[in-house]
């Protein structure tokens, strides 16, 4: 039996979505294409243009999957401890890379393409679940995908990079496709979840039993979110619970469908949440990772600037949603937006992570405002010009962030200005040497930026390589710098962390002459990089 509330999307709409989505994906990969065409002389692109520290950890986890592992070990620290099933998407990609015989870095970027495409399709699906008018669906899609704030303007003015449209990619769909695979997949799952809830609880839907078929899909999406990004479930779950309470108040009873949807949302994620809680409580490695993994929410003023034009455009839609509080979409999305904002600013230390997908409810209210307010106040003859001005202006921050890692080297003529994105080519050769002459349990001492990429390329451990995934990270980072500066006792750090190899090259020179090298054996000289062994 076909649902009377089914979403109807004609072929012409899907063609439009695929064309626009393909254009956005090509845009996201334009810096990589530019690098491939122009080259970087004596420098090696390491695999991630944006947030290279986390990009290096994703590569490390993919490599672990290539070795046949499903559990995750933090290779960016010298200690060994029991592994755990965390960020399981990346070991899965490693297994796929092994079967397909492609390099880990290639499978990472291929997965980014498919994750981005799935996200854009899901965004349009959400828009179609709310609106029947094609124009409104497209407005929602464009705002959700491209909307961002004024961080591009205030960052250089204030010399401040705290604005979320510059540093918090999980909020903005297009930006999310620049950095990893799991952010766009998370946003896609949230969009599909919201779409199912809107369809199932709009007026008249209660009499449509066909919508109950969405329960297994809700459960599957919940499970996916619990694995990909569990923080995303909390604001949405709070919004769904509050929606149920208001529904109970209005109807005098709790909707059986809402109970089923609620159970499908909570139960699949519950055992995974318990598993995560046990890991960060009893596994010393993951407990330390959790302690260090502090991601506070941006300051309220920075958040307002980071949401910029979409926030202003959406105010009439949000006011309408608050005042009418209709069951047909508005109520759920109002509660979702408020839940995100409240949970973000709770004293959890993980406020930023709860902001994932924030642009979706904002785009909803922008679309409401465009359809109900703004479009009636703009002369029909100039509407296209207004849209042509406003839409690119909303996307400036994301374009700025996208091209910054290649713009700096292009302007300066020095790829080294994009710290961590490029390394001198000799390091790349040194990684290959380490990969052939060491095991995954060996520990390497190198500068922080060089150490970040060692687990993914050389498949060994390091003393310090990441601010979260290195145990006791702040202390170890200082110890590494002191050793190269010659202000630390020579053998102390080497003995404490059971270091086998030491690298000394252009990146390490920046921290000192490393006089302790004289006590080590030279085992390889690769251009400007020397490998020492104990």
Coordinates of C-alpha atoms in Angstrom, one line a residue:
X1 CA 0.0 0.0 0.0
X2 CA 1.5 3.4 -1.1
X3 CA 1.6 6.1 1.5
X4 CA -0.6 9.1 0.9
X5 CA 2.2 11.1 2.6
X6 CA 5.0 9.8 0.3
X7 CA 7.6 12.2 -1.1
X8 CA 7.2 12.7 -4.8
X9 CA 10.4 13.9 -6.6
X10 CA 10.3 13.9 -10.4
X11 CA 13.2 13.0 -12.6
X12 CA 13.9 16.6 -13.5
X13 CA 14.4 17.4 -9.9
X14 CA 16.9 14.6 -9.4
X15 CA 18.8 15.7 -12.5
X16 CA 19.1 19.2 -11.0
X17 CA 20.3 17.8 -7.7
X18 CA 22.9 15.5 -9.3
X19 CA 24.2 18.4 -11.5
X20 CA 24.4 20.8 -8.6
X21 CA 25.8 18.2 -6.2
X22 CA 28.5 17.2 -8.8
X23 CA 29.4 20.8 -9.2
X24 CA 29.8 21.3 -5.4
X25 CA 31.9 18.1 -5.2
X26 CA 34.2 19.3 -8.0
X27 CA 34.5 22.6 -6.2
X28 CA 35.5 20.8 -3.0
X29 CA 38.2 18.9 -4.9
X30 CA 39.4 21.9 -7.0
X31 CA 42.4 22.6 -4.8
X32 CA 43.6 19.0 -5.1
X33 CA 43.2 19.2 -8.9
X34 CA 45.1 22.5 -8.9
X35 CA 47.9 20.9 -7.0
X36 CA 48.0 17.9 -9.3
X37 CA 48.3 20.2 -12.4
X38 CA 50.8 22.6 -11.0
X39 CA 52.9 20.4 -8.8
X40 CA 54.7 21.4 -5.6
X41 CA 58.4 21.0 -6.7
X42 CA 60.4 19.5 -3.7
X43 CA 57.4 19.2 -1.5
X44 CA 55.0 16.3 -0.9
X45 CA 51.3 16.7 -0.4
X46 CA 50.6 14.5 2.6
X47 CA 46.9 13.7 2.0
X48 CA 44.7 16.2 3.8
X49 CA 44.2 19.9 2.9
X50 CA 42.1 20.8 5.9
X51 CA 42.7 20.0 9.5
X52 CA 45.8 17.9 8.7
X53 CA 46.1 16.7 12.3
X54 CA 42.8 14.9 12.2
X55 CA 43.3 13.9 8.6
X56 CA 46.5 12.1 9.6
X57 CA 44.6 10.2 12.2
X58 CA 42.0 9.1 9.7
X59 CA 44.8 7.8 7.4
X60 CA 46.3 5.9 10.3
X61 CA 43.0 4.2 11.1
X62 CA 42.5 3.3 7.4
X63 CA 46.0 1.7 7.4
X64 CA 45.0 -0.3 10.5
X65 CA 42.0 -1.6 8.5
X66 CA 44.4 -2.5 5.6
X67 CA 46.3 -4.7 8.1
X68 CA 43.0 -6.6 8.8
X69 CA 42.1 -4.8 12.1
X70 CA 38.6 -3.7 13.1
X71 CA 39.5 -2.2 16.5
X72 CA 41.3 1.1 16.7
X73 CA 44.6 1.8 18.2
X74 CA 46.0 5.3 18.6
X75 CA 49.3 5.1 16.8
X76 CA 50.1 8.7 17.6
X77 CA 51.3 7.8 21.1
X78 CA 54.1 5.6 22.3
X79 CA 52.1 3.5 24.7
X80 CA 50.3 0.3 23.9
X81 CA 46.9 -0.5 25.3
X82 CA 43.8 -2.5 24.3
X83 CA 42.1 -1.4 21.1
X84 CA 38.4 -0.6 20.8
X85 CA 35.8 -0.3 18.1
X86 CA 35.8 3.5 17.7
X87 CA 35.5 5.5 14.5
X88 CA 34.9 2.2 12.8
X89 CA 34.2 3.8 9.4
X90 CA 37.9 4.3 8.8
X91 CA 39.1 0.7 9.5
X92 CA 36.2 -0.3 7.2
X93 CA 37.7 1.9 4.4
X94 CA 41.0 0.2 5.1
X95 CA 39.5 -3.2 4.5
X96 CA 38.0 -1.9 1.2
X97 CA 41.3 -0.5 0.2
X98 CA 43.0 -3.9 0.8
X99 CA 40.4 -5.7 -1.3
X100 CA 40.6 -3.2 -4.1
X101 CA 44.4 -2.8 -3.9
X102 CA 44.3 1.0 -3.7
X103 CA 46.3 3.2 -1.4
X104 CA 44.8 4.3 1.8
X105 CA 44.9 8.0 0.9
X106 CA 43.1 7.3 -2.4
X107 CA 40.2 5.4 -0.7
X108 CA 39.9 8.3 1.8
X109 CA 39.3 10.8 -1.0
X110 CA 37.0 8.4 -3.0
X111 CA 34.9 7.9 0.1
X112 CA 34.7 11.7 0.5
X113 CA 33.1 11.9 -3.0
X114 CA 30.4 9.3 -2.3
X115 CA 29.7 10.7 1.2
X116 CA 29.3 14.2 -0.2
X117 CA 26.9 12.9 -2.9
X118 CA 24.8 11.0 -0.4
X119 CA 24.6 14.0 1.8
X120 CA 23.4 16.3 -1.0
X121 CA 20.8 13.8 -2.0
X122 CA 19.6 13.5 1.6
X123 CA 19.4 17.3 1.9
X124 CA 17.1 17.5 -1.1
X125 CA 15.1 14.5 0.3
X126 CA 14.5 16.5 3.5
X127 CA 13.4 19.6 1.6
X128 CA 11.0 17.4 -0.4
X129 CA 9.6 15.9 2.7
X130 CA 8.6 19.4 3.9
X131 CA 7.7 21.3 0.7
X132 CA 5.8 20.2 -2.4
X133 CA 6.8 23.3 -4.3
X134 CA 10.0 22.7 -6.3
X135 CA 11.2 26.3 -5.8
X136 CA 11.1 25.9 -2.0
X137 CA 12.9 22.5 -2.2
X138 CA 15.7 24.1 -4.2
X139 CA 15.9 27.1 -1.9
X140 CA 16.3 24.8 1.1
X141 CA 18.9 22.7 -0.6
X142 CA 21.0 25.8 -1.6
X143 CA 20.8 27.4 1.8
X144 CA 21.6 24.2 3.6
X145 CA 24.5 23.3 1.4
X146 CA 26.1 26.8 0.9
X147 CA 24.9 28.8 3.9
X148 CA 27.6 30.2 6.2
X149 CA 28.5 33.3 8.1
X150 CA 30.8 36.3 8.1
X151 CA 33.9 34.7 9.5
X152 CA 35.7 35.5 6.3
X153 CA 35.3 39.2 7.1
X154 CA 35.8 39.2 10.9
X155 CA 38.7 36.8 11.0
X156 CA 41.2 39.2 9.3
X157 CA 39.7 42.2 11.0
X158 CA 40.0 40.8 14.5
X159 CA 42.8 38.4 13.9
X160 CA 40.5 35.8 15.5
X161 CA 39.8 32.3 14.0
X162 CA 37.1 31.3 16.6
X163 CA 34.2 31.8 14.2
X164 CA 32.5 28.5 13.4
X165 CA 32.3 29.0 9.7
X166 CA 36.1 29.1 9.7
X167 CA 36.8 26.2 12.2
X168 CA 33.7 24.1 12.8
X169 CA 33.0 22.1 9.6
X170 CA 30.4 19.8 11.1
X171 CA 27.9 22.7 11.1
X172 CA 28.1 23.5 7.4
X173 CA 27.4 20.7 4.8
X174 CA 29.7 22.0 2.1
X175 CA 32.5 22.7 4.5
X176 CA 32.1 19.2 6.0
X177 CA 33.0 17.6 2.6
X178 CA 36.4 19.3 2.8
X179 CA 37.7 17.5 5.8
X180 CA 36.6 13.9 6.2
X181 CA 34.1 11.2 5.4
X182 CA 32.0 10.9 8.6
X183 CA 30.9 14.5 8.8
X184 CA 28.9 14.5 5.6
X185 CA 27.5 11.0 6.3
X186 CA 26.4 12.3 9.7
X187 CA 24.6 15.3 8.2
X188 CA 23.0 13.0 5.6
X189 CA 21.6 10.7 8.4
X190 CA 20.3 13.6 10.3
X191 CA 18.5 15.0 7.2
X192 CA 16.9 11.6 6.5
X193 CA 15.9 11.2 10.2
X194 CA 14.3 14.7 10.2
X195 CA 12.5 14.0 7.0
X196 CA 10.9 10.7 8.3
X197 CA 9.8 12.5 11.5
X198 CA 8.2 15.4 9.5
X199 CA 6.4 13.0 7.2
X200 CA 5.1 10.7 10.0
X201 CA 3.7 13.4 12.3
X202 CA 2.3 16.0 10.0
X203 CA -1.5 16.5 10.2
X204 CA -3.4 13.6 8.6
X205 CA -0.4 11.2 8.7
X206 CA -1.7 9.3 11.8
X207 CA -4.3 7.6 9.5
X208 CA -1.6 6.4 7.1
X209 CA -0.3 3.1 8.4
X210 CA 2.2 2.9 5.5
X211 CA 4.4 5.4 7.3
X212 CA 5.1 2.8 10.0
X213 CA 7.4 1.1 7.5
X214 CA 9.9 3.9 8.3
X215 CA 10.6 2.3 11.8
X216 CA 13.4 0.0 10.6
X217 CA 14.9 2.9 8.7
X218 CA 14.9 5.1 11.8
X219 CA 16.6 2.3 13.7
X220 CA 19.2 1.9 10.9
X221 CA 19.9 5.6 10.9
X222 CA 20.2 5.7 14.7
X223 CA 22.7 2.9 14.5
X224 CA 24.7 4.6 11.8
X225 CA 24.8 7.9 13.8
X226 CA 25.9 6.1 17.0
X227 CA 28.9 4.7 15.0
X228 CA 29.6 7.8 13.0
X229 CA 29.0 10.6 15.4
X230 CA 27.0 9.8 18.6
X231 CA 26.8 13.4 19.7
X232 CA 24.4 14.1 16.8
X233 CA 21.7 11.9 18.3
X234 CA 21.4 13.8 21.6
X235 CA 19.9 17.1 20.4
X236 CA 17.7 15.3 17.9
X237 CA 16.6 12.8 20.6
X238 CA 15.8 15.6 23.0
X239 CA 13.8 17.4 20.3
X240 CA 11.8 14.2 19.5
X241 CA 11.1 13.6 23.3
X242 CA 9.9 17.2 23.7
X243 CA 7.8 16.8 20.5
X244 CA 6.1 13.8 22.1
X245 CA 5.4 15.7 25.3
X246 CA 3.7 18.5 23.5
X247 CA 1.8 16.0 21.4
X248 CA 0.6 14.3 24.6
X249 CA -0.5 17.7 25.9
X250 CA -2.5 18.5 22.8
X251 CA -4.1 15.1 22.2
X252 CA -4.4 13.8 25.7
X253 CA -2.5 10.6 24.8
X254 CA 0.9 9.5 23.6
X255 CA 0.9 8.6 19.9
X256 CA 1.7 4.9 19.4
X257 CA 3.7 5.8 16.3
X258 CA 5.8 8.3 18.3
X259 CA 6.5 5.6 20.8
X260 CA 7.7 3.3 18.0
X261 CA 9.8 6.0 16.4
X262 CA 11.2 6.9 19.7
X263 CA 12.2 3.3 20.5
X264 CA 13.7 2.9 17.1
X265 CA 15.7 6.1 17.7
X266 CA 17.0 5.1 21.1
X267 CA 17.3 1.3 21.3
X268 CA 19.9 0.7 18.5
X269 CA 22.2 3.5 19.9
X270 CA 21.9 2.5 23.6
X271 CA 24.2 -0.5 23.6
X272 CA 26.8 1.4 21.6
X273 CA 26.5 4.3 24.1
X274 CA 27.1 1.9 27.0
X275 CA 30.1 0.4 25.1
X276 CA 31.6 3.9 24.6
X277 CA 31.0 4.7 28.3
X278 CA 32.8 1.5 29.4
X279 CA 35.7 2.2 27.0
X280 CA 36.4 5.8 28.2
X281 CA 36.0 4.6 31.8
X282 CA 38.1 1.4 31.9
X283 CA 40.5 1.6 28.9
X284 CA 43.4 3.8 30.0
X285 CA 44.2 4.9 26.4
X286 CA 40.7 6.0 25.5
X287 CA 40.2 7.5 29.0
X288 CA 43.1 9.8 28.5
X289 CA 41.9 10.6 24.9
X290 CA 38.5 11.5 26.3
X291 CA 40.0 13.7 29.0
X292 CA 42.1 15.7 26.5
X293 CA 39.4 15.8 23.8
X294 CA 37.9 19.2 24.9
X295 CA 35.9 21.0 22.2
X296 CA 34.0 23.9 23.8
X297 CA 31.2 25.6 21.9
X298 CA 32.1 28.9 20.2
X299 CA 31.3 32.1 22.1
X300 CA 27.7 33.2 21.5
X301 CA 28.9 36.3 19.6
X302 CA 31.2 34.2 17.4
X303 CA 28.3 31.8 16.7
X304 CA 26.0 34.6 15.6
X305 CA 28.7 35.9 13.2
X306 CA 29.4 32.4 12.0
X307 CA 25.8 31.9 11.1
X308 CA 25.6 35.4 9.5
X309 CA 23.2 36.0 6.6
X310 CA 21.2 32.7 6.9
X311 CA 20.5 33.5 10.6
X312 CA 19.2 37.0 9.7
X313 CA 17.2 35.7 6.7
X314 CA 15.6 33.0 8.8
X315 CA 14.4 35.1 11.7
X316 CA 10.9 35.6 10.3
X317 CA 10.6 31.9 9.7
X318 CA 11.8 31.1 13.2
X319 CA 9.3 33.6 14.8
X320 CA 6.5 32.1 12.7
X321 CA 7.6 28.6 13.9
X322 CA 7.6 29.8 17.6
X323 CA 4.2 31.6 17.4
X324 CA 2.4 29.0 15.4
X325 CA 4.3 25.9 16.7
X326 CA 2.5 23.8 14.2
X327 CA 2.8 20.0 14.1
X328 CA 3.5 20.2 10.4
X329 CA 7.3 20.5 10.7
X330 CA 7.7 23.8 12.6
X331 CA 7.3 22.3 16.0
X332 CA 9.9 19.6 15.6
X333 CA 12.5 21.9 13.9
X334 CA 12.0 24.6 16.5
X335 CA 12.7 22.1 19.2
X336 CA 15.6 20.6 17.3
X337 CA 17.2 24.0 16.9
X338 CA 16.7 25.0 20.5
X339 CA 18.0 21.6 21.7
X340 CA 21.2 22.0 19.7
X341 CA 21.8 25.5 21.2
X342 CA 21.0 24.4 24.8
X343 CA 23.1 21.2 24.7
X344 CA 26.0 23.0 23.0
X345 CA 26.4 25.4 26.0
X346 CA 26.0 22.8 28.7
X347 CA 29.3 22.4 30.7
X348 CA 30.3 19.1 29.0
X349 CA 33.5 20.1 27.3
X350 CA 32.1 18.8 24.0
X351 CA 29.8 21.6 23.1
X352 CA 31.1 22.0 19.6
X353 CA 30.3 18.4 18.7
X354 CA 26.6 18.9 19.5
X355 CA 26.5 21.6 16.8
X356 CA 26.7 19.1 14.0
X357 CA 24.0 19.8 11.3
X358 CA 23.0 23.1 12.9
X359 CA 22.6 24.6 9.4
X360 CA 19.7 22.2 8.6
X361 CA 17.1 23.8 11.0
X362 CA 18.4 27.2 10.1
X363 CA 18.0 26.5 6.4
X364 CA 14.5 25.3 7.1
X365 CA 13.5 28.6 8.7
X366 CA 15.3 30.6 5.9
X367 CA 13.1 28.7 3.4
X368 CA 10.0 29.4 5.4
X369 CA 10.9 33.1 5.5
X370 CA 11.7 33.2 1.8
X371 CA 8.4 31.6 0.8
X372 CA 6.3 33.5 3.3
X373 CA 8.0 36.9 3.6
X374 CA 11.0 37.8 1.6
X375 CA 9.9 36.7 -1.9
X376 CA 6.7 38.8 -1.6
X377 CA 8.8 41.9 -0.8
X378 CA 11.2 41.6 -3.7
X379 CA 10.1 42.8 -7.1
X380 CA 9.8 39.9 -9.5
X381 CA 12.1 41.6 -12.1
X382 CA 15.0 41.8 -9.6
X383 CA 14.6 38.5 -7.7
X384 CA 17.2 36.6 -9.8
X385 CA 19.7 39.4 -9.2
X386 CA 19.1 39.4 -5.5
X387 CA 19.5 35.6 -5.3
X388 CA 22.7 35.9 -7.5
X389 CA 24.1 38.3 -4.9
X390 CA 23.0 36.7 -1.7
X391 CA 23.8 33.1 -2.4
X392 CA 27.5 33.6 -3.2
X393 CA 27.8 36.0 -0.3
X394 CA 26.6 33.3 2.1
X395 CA 29.2 30.9 0.7
X396 CA 32.3 33.2 0.9
X397 CA 33.5 31.7 4.2
X398 CA 33.5 28.2 2.9
X399 CA 35.2 29.2 -0.3
X400 CA 37.8 31.1 1.7
X401 CA 38.5 28.0 3.9
X402 CA 38.5 25.7 0.9
X403 CA 41.2 27.5 -1.1
X404 CA 43.3 28.9 1.8
X405 CA 45.7 25.9 2.1
X406 CA 46.7 26.3 -1.6
X407 CA 46.4 30.1 -1.8
X408 CA 49.1 30.7 0.9
X409 CA 51.7 28.6 -0.9
X410 CA 50.7 30.1 -4.2
X411 CA 51.1 33.7 -2.9
X412 CA 54.3 33.1 -1.0
X413 CA 55.9 30.6 -3.4
X414 CA 56.6 28.3 -0.4
X415 CA 54.4 25.2 0.2
X416 CA 55.7 25.1 3.8
X417 CA 53.4 28.0 4.7
X418 CA 50.6 25.5 4.6
X419 CA 51.8 23.8 7.8
X420 CA 51.3 20.1 7.9
X421 CA 49.6 20.0 4.5
X422 CA 53.0 19.7 2.7
X423 CA 56.3 18.2 3.9
X424 CA 59.7 18.3 2.2
X425 CA 59.8 15.3 -0.2
X426 CA 62.7 13.8 1.7
X427 CA 60.3 13.0 4.6
X428 CA 58.1 11.1 2.3
X429 CA 61.0 8.9 1.3
X430 CA 62.1 8.6 4.9
X431 CA 58.6 7.3 5.8
X432 CA 58.9 4.7 3.1
X433 CA 62.3 3.6 4.6
X434 CA 60.8 3.4 8.1
X435 CA 57.9 1.4 6.7
X436 CA 60.3 -1.2 5.3
X437 CA 62.7 -1.3 8.4
X438 CA 60.3 -1.1 11.3
X439 CA 57.2 -2.7 12.8
X440 CA 53.9 -1.1 14.0
X441 CA 55.1 -1.2 17.6
X442 CA 58.3 0.7 17.0
X443 CA 58.4 4.3 18.3
X444 CA 59.8 7.2 16.3
X445 CA 60.9 10.6 17.7
X446 CA 60.4 13.5 15.3
X447 CA 59.0 17.0 15.3
X448 CA 55.3 17.4 15.9
X449 CA 54.3 18.1 12.4
X450 CA 56.4 15.2 11.0
X451 CA 55.1 12.9 13.7
X452 CA 51.5 13.6 12.7
X453 CA 51.9 11.7 9.4
X454 CA 54.3 8.9 10.5
X455 CA 51.5 6.4 11.7
X456 CA 49.7 6.8 8.4
X457 CA 52.6 6.6 6.0
X458 CA 55.3 4.7 8.0
X459 CA 52.8 2.7 10.1
X460 CA 54.9 3.1 13.3
X461 CA 54.2 4.8 16.6
X462 CA 55.5 8.2 17.6
X463 CA 56.3 10.0 20.9
X464 CA 54.0 12.9 20.2
X465 CA 51.8 13.3 17.1
X466 CA 48.3 14.6 18.0
X467 CA 46.9 16.8 20.8
X468 CA 44.2 14.3 21.7
X469 CA 45.4 10.9 20.5
X470 CA 48.8 11.2 22.2
X471 CA 48.5 10.2 25.8
X472 CA 49.6 13.0 28.1
X473 CA 50.0 15.1 25.0
X474 CA 51.1 18.5 26.4
X475 CA 53.9 17.0 28.5
X476 CA 55.2 14.9 25.6
X477 CA 55.1 17.7 23.1
X478 CA 57.3 19.8 25.4
X479 CA 59.6 16.9 25.9
X480 CA 60.1 16.5 22.2
X481 CA 60.8 20.2 21.7
X482 CA 63.2 20.2 24.6
X483 CA 65.1 17.2 23.2
X484 CA 65.6 18.9 19.8
X485 CA 66.5 22.2 21.5
X486 CA 69.2 20.4 23.6
X487 CA 67.7 21.4 27.0
X488 CA 66.7 17.9 28.0
X489 CA 68.8 15.0 29.3
X490 CA 69.7 13.0 26.2
X491 CA 68.6 9.5 27.0
X492 CA 65.6 10.3 29.3
X493 CA 62.9 10.6 26.7
X494 CA 64.4 7.9 24.5
X495 CA 64.4 5.4 27.5
X496 CA 61.0 6.5 28.8
X497 CA 59.2 6.0 25.6
X498 CA 61.3 3.1 24.2
X499 CA 62.3 5.1 21.1
X500 CA 64.0 3.2 18.3
X501 CA 64.4 5.7 15.6
X502 CA 64.9 9.5 15.5
X503 CA 64.4 11.8 12.5
X504 CA 66.3 15.0 12.0
X505 CA 65.6 17.2 9.0
X506 CA 64.3 20.6 8.0
X507 CA 61.3 20.5 10.3
X508 CA 63.4 19.5 13.3
X509 CA 66.0 22.1 12.6
X510 CA 63.5 24.7 13.5
X511 CA 63.6 23.6 17.2
X512 CA 67.3 23.3 17.6
X513 CA 70.5 21.4 16.7
X514 CA 69.6 18.3 18.7
X515 CA 73.1 17.8 20.1
X516 CA 72.0 14.4 21.5
X517 CA 72.1 13.1 18.0
X518 CA 75.8 12.5 18.5
X519 CA 75.1 9.6 20.8
X520 CA 72.9 7.8 18.1
X521 CA 73.8 5.8 15.1
X522 CA 73.1 7.0 11.6
X523 CA 71.2 4.4 9.7
X524 CA 69.9 6.3 6.7
X525 CA 70.6 9.7 5.0
X526 CA 67.8 10.7 2.7
X527 CA 68.5 14.1 1.2
X528 CA 68.1 16.6 4.0
X529 CA 66.6 14.0 6.4
X530 CA 68.8 11.8 8.6
X531 CA 67.4 8.7 10.3
X532 CA 69.1 7.7 13.6
X533 CA 68.7 4.5 15.6
X534 CA 69.6 3.5 19.1

